[in-house]
XYZ file of C-alpha atoms in Angstrom:
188
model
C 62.177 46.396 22.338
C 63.922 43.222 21.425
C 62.429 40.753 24.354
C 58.805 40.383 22.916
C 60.477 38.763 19.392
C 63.139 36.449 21.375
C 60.413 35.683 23.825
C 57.229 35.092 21.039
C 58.911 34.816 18.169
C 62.360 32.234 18.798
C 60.733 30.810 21.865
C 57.877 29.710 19.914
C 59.847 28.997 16.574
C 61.825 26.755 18.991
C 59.334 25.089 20.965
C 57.336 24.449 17.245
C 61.118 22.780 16.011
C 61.399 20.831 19.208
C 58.275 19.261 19.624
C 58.788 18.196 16.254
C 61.826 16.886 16.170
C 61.007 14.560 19.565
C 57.866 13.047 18.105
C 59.751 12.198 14.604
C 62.504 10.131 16.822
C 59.970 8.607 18.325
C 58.694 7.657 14.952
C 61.783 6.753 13.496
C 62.885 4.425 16.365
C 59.827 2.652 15.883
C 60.277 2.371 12.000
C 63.596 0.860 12.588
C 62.973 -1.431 15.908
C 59.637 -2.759 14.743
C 60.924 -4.967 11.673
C 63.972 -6.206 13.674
C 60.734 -7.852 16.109
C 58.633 -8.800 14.015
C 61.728 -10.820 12.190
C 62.444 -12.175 15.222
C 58.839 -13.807 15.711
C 58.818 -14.895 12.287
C 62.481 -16.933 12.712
C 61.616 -18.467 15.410
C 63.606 -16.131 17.598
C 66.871 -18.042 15.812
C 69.255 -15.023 16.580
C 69.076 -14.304 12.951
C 69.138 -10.415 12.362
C 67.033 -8.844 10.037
C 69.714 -6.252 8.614
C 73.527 -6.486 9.735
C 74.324 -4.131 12.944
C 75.934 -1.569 11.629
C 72.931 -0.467 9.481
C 71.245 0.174 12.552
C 73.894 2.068 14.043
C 74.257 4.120 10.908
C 70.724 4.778 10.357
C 70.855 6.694 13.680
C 74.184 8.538 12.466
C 74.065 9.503 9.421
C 70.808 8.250 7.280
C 68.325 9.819 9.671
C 69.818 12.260 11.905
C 70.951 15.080 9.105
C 67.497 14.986 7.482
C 65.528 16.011 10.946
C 68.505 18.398 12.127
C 68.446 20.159 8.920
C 64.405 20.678 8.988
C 64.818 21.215 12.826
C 67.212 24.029 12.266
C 65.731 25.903 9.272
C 61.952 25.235 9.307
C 59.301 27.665 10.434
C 55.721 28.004 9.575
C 55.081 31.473 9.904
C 57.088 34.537 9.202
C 58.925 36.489 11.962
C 57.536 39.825 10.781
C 54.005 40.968 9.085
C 53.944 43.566 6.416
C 54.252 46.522 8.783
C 57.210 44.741 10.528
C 55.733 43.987 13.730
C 56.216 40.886 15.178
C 53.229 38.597 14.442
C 53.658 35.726 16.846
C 52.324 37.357 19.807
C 49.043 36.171 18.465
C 50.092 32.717 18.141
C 52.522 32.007 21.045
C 49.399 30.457 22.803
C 50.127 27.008 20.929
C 53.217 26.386 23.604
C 50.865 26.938 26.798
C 48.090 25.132 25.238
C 50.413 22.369 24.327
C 49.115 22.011 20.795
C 52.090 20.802 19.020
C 53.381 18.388 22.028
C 50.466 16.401 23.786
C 50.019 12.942 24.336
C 47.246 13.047 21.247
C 49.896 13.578 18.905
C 52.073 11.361 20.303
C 50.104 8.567 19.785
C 49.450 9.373 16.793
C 53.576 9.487 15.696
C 53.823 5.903 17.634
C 51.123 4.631 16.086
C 51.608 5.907 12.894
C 55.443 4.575 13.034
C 53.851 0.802 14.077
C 52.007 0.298 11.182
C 54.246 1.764 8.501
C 57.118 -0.822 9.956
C 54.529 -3.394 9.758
C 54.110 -2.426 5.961
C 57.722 -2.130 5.174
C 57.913 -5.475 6.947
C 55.080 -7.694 5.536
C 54.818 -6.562 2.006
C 58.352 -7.514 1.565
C 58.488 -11.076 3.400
C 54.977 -11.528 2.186
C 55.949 -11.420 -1.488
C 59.638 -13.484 -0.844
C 57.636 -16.397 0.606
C 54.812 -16.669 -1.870
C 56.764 -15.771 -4.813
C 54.477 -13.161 -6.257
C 56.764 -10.763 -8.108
C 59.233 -13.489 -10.389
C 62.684 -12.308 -10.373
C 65.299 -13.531 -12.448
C 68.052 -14.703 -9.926
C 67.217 -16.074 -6.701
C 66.199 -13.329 -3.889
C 68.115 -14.308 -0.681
C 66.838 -12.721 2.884
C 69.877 -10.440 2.253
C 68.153 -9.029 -0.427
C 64.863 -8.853 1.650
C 66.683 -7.284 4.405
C 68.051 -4.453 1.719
C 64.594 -3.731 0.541
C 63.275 -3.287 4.331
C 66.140 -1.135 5.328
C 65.796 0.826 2.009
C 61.893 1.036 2.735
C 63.005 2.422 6.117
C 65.442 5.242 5.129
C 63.111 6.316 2.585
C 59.974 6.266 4.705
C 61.279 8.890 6.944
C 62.406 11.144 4.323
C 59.517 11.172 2.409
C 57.410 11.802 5.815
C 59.693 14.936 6.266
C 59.274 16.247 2.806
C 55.601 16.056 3.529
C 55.849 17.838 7.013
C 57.870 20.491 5.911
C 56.177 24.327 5.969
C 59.325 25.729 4.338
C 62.181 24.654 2.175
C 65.801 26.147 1.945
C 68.943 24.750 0.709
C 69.995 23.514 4.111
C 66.801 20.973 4.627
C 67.168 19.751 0.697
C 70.755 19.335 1.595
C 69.890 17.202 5.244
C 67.565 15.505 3.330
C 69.515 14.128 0.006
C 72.747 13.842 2.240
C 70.602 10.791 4.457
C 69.669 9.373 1.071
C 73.071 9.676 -0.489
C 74.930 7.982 2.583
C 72.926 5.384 2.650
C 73.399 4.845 -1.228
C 77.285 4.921 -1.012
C 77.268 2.673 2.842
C 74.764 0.388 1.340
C 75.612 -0.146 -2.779
């Protein structure tokens, strides 16, 4: 009685959370590795760091890890029962063998789409510290660059995941403001 809704309905639910969850590290690593690289080309491969260490190592801790465990635990984009309370993911448990939500389409696609937002959060920045477009009134040091890309880069990642989320519930706006909030008190 109980086998066809662990096997369609949490099977599915899990491989739909999984596959998610793999492809947004993927994009995340790339948001955060990308910078540091192109920083390094742009120095003159000096040694100088982009953002100090233990950003990095705390963006994998705390600033980005709660937000994608807390959609990865309580997201789901259909219901586990229809009206007549039969289980309705018999119908759609085909996505798994079909590999529509993990291929190598969409994982180009995350890759890809984590590139080219690091090269945004990278070259806006830098572009506007070297030619001086926006005039500030105290002098803008690469520290302050460096705290505008990692900003840009804990808030990219969020935002993507309020975006990709089917269903919200007090534990993902929890995962999600508690990445934002540790990064406010680690960083300010």
């Amino acid at each position: 009685k109980f086998l066809p809704i662990i096997m369609f309905g949490h099977g599915r639910l899990c491989y739909f959370r999984n596959s998610f969850a793999i492809l947004f590290s993927f994009y995340k690593s790339f948001l955060v590795t990308i910078p540091q690289v192109a920083f390094a080309f742009k120095t003159g491969f000096s040694r100088s760091q982009a953002f100090p260490d233990w950003y990095s190592a705390l963006f994998n801790l705390l600033f980005s890890s709660l937000p994608i465990f807390s959609k990865s635990i309580s997201d789901y984009d259909i219901p586990m029962f229809n009206n007549n309370n039969s289980p309705i993911h018999v119908m759609t448990y085909s996505e798994g063998p079909k590999d529509q939500l993990f291929n190598s389409k969409k994982f180009i696609f995350w890759v890809l789409s984590g590139i080219f937002e690091s090269l945004i959060i990278f070259f806006i920045p830098f572009i506007n510290f070297k030619n001086k477009l926006i005039k500030f009134s105290y002098p803008v040091t690469y520290e302050f660059l460096s705290m505008i890309w990692f900003s840009s880069i804990v808030i990219f990642p969020t935002i993507k995941l309020i975006i990709f989320t089917r269903s919200f519930s007090l534990i993902t706006v929890m995962g999600y403001s508690s990445g934002l909030i540790f990064f406010i008190i680690f960083a300010y």
